[in-house]
Coordinates of C-alpha atoms in Angstrom, one line a residue:
X7 CA -0.7 12.0 -3.6
X8 CA -4.0 11.7 -5.6
X9 CA -3.0 14.4 -8.0
X10 CA -0.8 13.1 -10.9
X11 CA 1.5 16.1 -10.8
X12 CA 3.4 15.1 -13.9
X13 CA 4.0 11.5 -12.7
X14 CA 3.5 8.5 -15.0
X15 CA 1.8 6.7 -12.1
X16 CA 1.3 6.9 -8.4
X17 CA 1.3 4.1 -5.8
X18 CA -0.5 4.7 -2.5
X19 CA 0.2 2.0 0.0
X20 CA -1.9 1.8 3.2
X21 CA -0.2 0.6 6.3
X22 CA -0.4 0.3 10.1
X23 CA 2.8 0.4 12.1
X24 CA 1.7 -2.5 14.3
X25 CA 0.4 -4.7 11.4
X26 CA 2.9 -7.6 11.1
X27 CA 1.7 -8.4 7.6
X28 CA 2.2 -4.8 6.4
X29 CA 5.6 -4.7 8.0
X30 CA 6.6 -7.9 6.2
X31 CA 6.3 -6.0 2.9
X32 CA 8.8 -3.2 3.8
X33 CA 11.6 -4.9 1.8
X34 CA 9.4 -5.3 -1.3
X35 CA 8.1 -1.8 -1.0
X36 CA 11.7 -0.5 -1.0
X37 CA 12.5 -2.7 -4.0
X38 CA 9.5 -1.3 -5.9
X39 CA 10.5 2.3 -5.0
X40 CA 14.1 1.6 -6.2
X41 CA 12.9 0.0 -9.5
X42 CA 10.1 2.4 -10.5
X43 CA 10.9 5.9 -9.1
X44 CA 13.3 6.6 -12.0
X45 CA 10.4 5.7 -14.4
X46 CA 8.2 8.5 -13.1
X47 CA 6.3 6.6 -10.5
X48 CA 5.6 8.3 -7.2
X49 CA 5.2 6.2 -4.0
X50 CA 3.4 7.1 -0.7
X51 CA 3.1 5.0 2.4
X52 CA 0.0 6.1 4.3
X53 CA -0.4 5.2 8.0
X54 CA -4.1 4.9 8.9
X55 CA -3.7 4.7 12.7
X56 CA -5.8 7.6 14.0
X57 CA -3.6 8.0 17.1
X58 CA -0.2 7.8 15.4
X59 CA 2.1 10.7 16.0
X60 CA 4.6 12.2 13.6
X61 CA 7.5 10.9 15.8
X62 CA 6.1 7.4 15.8
X63 CA 5.7 7.5 12.0
X64 CA 9.3 8.7 11.6
X65 CA 10.5 5.9 13.9
X66 CA 8.6 3.3 12.0
X67 CA 10.0 4.6 8.7
X68 CA 13.5 4.5 10.1
X69 CA 13.1 1.1 11.7
X70 CA 11.9 -0.4 8.3
X71 CA 14.2 1.8 6.2
X72 CA 11.3 3.0 4.1
X73 CA 12.4 4.9 1.1
X74 CA 9.3 6.7 0.1
X75 CA 7.3 9.6 1.6
X76 CA 5.2 8.5 4.7
X77 CA 1.9 10.2 5.3
X78 CA -0.4 10.1 8.3
X79 CA -4.1 9.8 7.4
X80 CA -5.6 10.1 10.9
X81 CA -8.9 11.5 9.5
X82 CA -9.0 8.7 6.9
X83 CA -9.4 11.2 4.0
X84 CA -7.3 9.0 1.7
X85 CA -8.9 5.8 3.1
X86 CA -12.4 7.1 2.0
X87 CA -11.2 8.6 -1.2
X88 CA -9.7 5.3 -2.4
X89 CA -11.9 2.8 -0.5
X90 CA -9.1 1.2 1.4
X91 CA -10.1 -1.5 3.8
X92 CA -6.9 -3.4 4.9
X93 CA -3.2 -2.9 5.3
X94 CA -1.1 -3.4 3.3
X95 CA -3.3 -2.5 0.4
X96 CA -1.9 -0.9 -2.7
X97 CA -3.6 1.5 -5.1
X98 CA -2.1 2.3 -8.4
X99 CA -3.2 5.5 -10.1
X100 CA -2.4 6.3 -13.8
X101 CA -1.1 9.6 -15.1
X102 CA -4.6 10.9 -15.1
X103 CA -5.1 10.1 -11.4
X104 CA -7.5 7.2 -12.1
X105 CA -7.3 4.1 -10.0
X106 CA -6.3 1.3 -12.3
X107 CA -5.3 -1.3 -9.7
X108 CA -6.2 -2.0 -6.1
X109 CA -5.2 -4.9 -3.9
X110 CA -2.2 -6.9 -2.7
X111 CA 1.5 -6.1 -3.4
X112 CA 2.2 -9.7 -4.2
X113 CA 1.1 -13.2 -2.9
X114 CA 3.7 -13.4 0.0
X115 CA 0.8 -14.5 2.2
X116 CA -1.5 -17.3 1.2
X117 CA -3.8 -16.6 4.2
X118 CA -3.6 -15.1 7.7
X119 CA -0.6 -16.7 9.4
X120 CA 0.4 -18.6 6.2
X121 CA 3.5 -16.9 4.7
X122 CA 4.8 -18.4 1.4
X123 CA 8.5 -19.3 1.1
X124 CA 8.5 -18.0 -2.5
X125 CA 6.4 -15.3 -4.0
X126 CA 4.9 -16.5 -7.3
X127 CA 2.6 -13.5 -8.2
X128 CA 3.8 -9.9 -8.3
X129 CA 0.5 -8.2 -8.7
X130 CA 1.5 -4.6 -8.1
X131 CA 4.7 -5.0 -10.2
X132 CA 2.7 -6.4 -13.0
X133 CA 0.2 -3.6 -12.8
X134 CA 3.0 -1.0 -12.8
X135 CA 4.6 -2.6 -15.9
X136 CA 1.3 -2.6 -17.7
X137 CA 0.6 1.1 -17.0
X138 CA 4.1 2.2 -17.9
X139 CA 3.8 0.2 -21.2
X140 CA 0.4 1.9 -21.9
X141 CA -1.5 -1.3 -21.6
X142 CA -4.6 -2.1 -19.5
X143 CA -4.0 -3.8 -16.1
X144 CA -5.0 -7.5 -16.6
X145 CA -6.1 -7.9 -13.0
X146 CA -7.3 -4.5 -11.8
X147 CA -8.3 -5.9 -8.3
X148 CA -6.9 -8.6 -6.0
X149 CA -7.9 -9.7 -2.5
X150 CA -5.7 -8.2 0.2
X151 CA -4.7 -10.2 3.2
X152 CA -3.8 -8.0 6.1
X153 CA -5.0 -5.9 9.1
X154 CA -8.4 -4.4 9.0
X155 CA -8.7 -0.6 8.8
X156 CA -11.1 0.5 11.6
X157 CA -13.7 3.0 10.7
X158 CA -14.8 5.7 13.2
X159 CA -17.9 3.7 14.2
X160 CA -15.7 0.7 15.0
X161 CA -13.5 2.7 17.3
X162 CA -16.2 4.3 19.4
X163 CA -17.0 2.9 22.8
X164 CA -20.6 1.9 23.6

């Protein structure tokens, strides 16, 4: 997913199947895929759970009706390459494969356990619109509220 491969942009979304915040974004992810795929934007949902099986990833994708390719990053190669720390965390790469945005999808969550009734900031959508219009992204980084991605040192037993 990090290679532009003729796309106008690529969105890499990090997720954990048991993260309720990440799962709450499934409808918006599907709306983004529907709105931007025809504009040459590629989407990838990347599961970062080291123990997730292919069957579990397929079940999660079916349960949430995800409409983009789902990858399993059990070795955290993509996590390291992009610097992902939480889920859901979005990375937008331009046509040259450069990261031009990293952060939240939108402001659905004001804080942990504090879900807004109405989304007022559409950060990823705004970044996509800017890139497709050939303009710089006005806010290239936003704070992500979500589940922490555990590194190998954090998962080892003492």
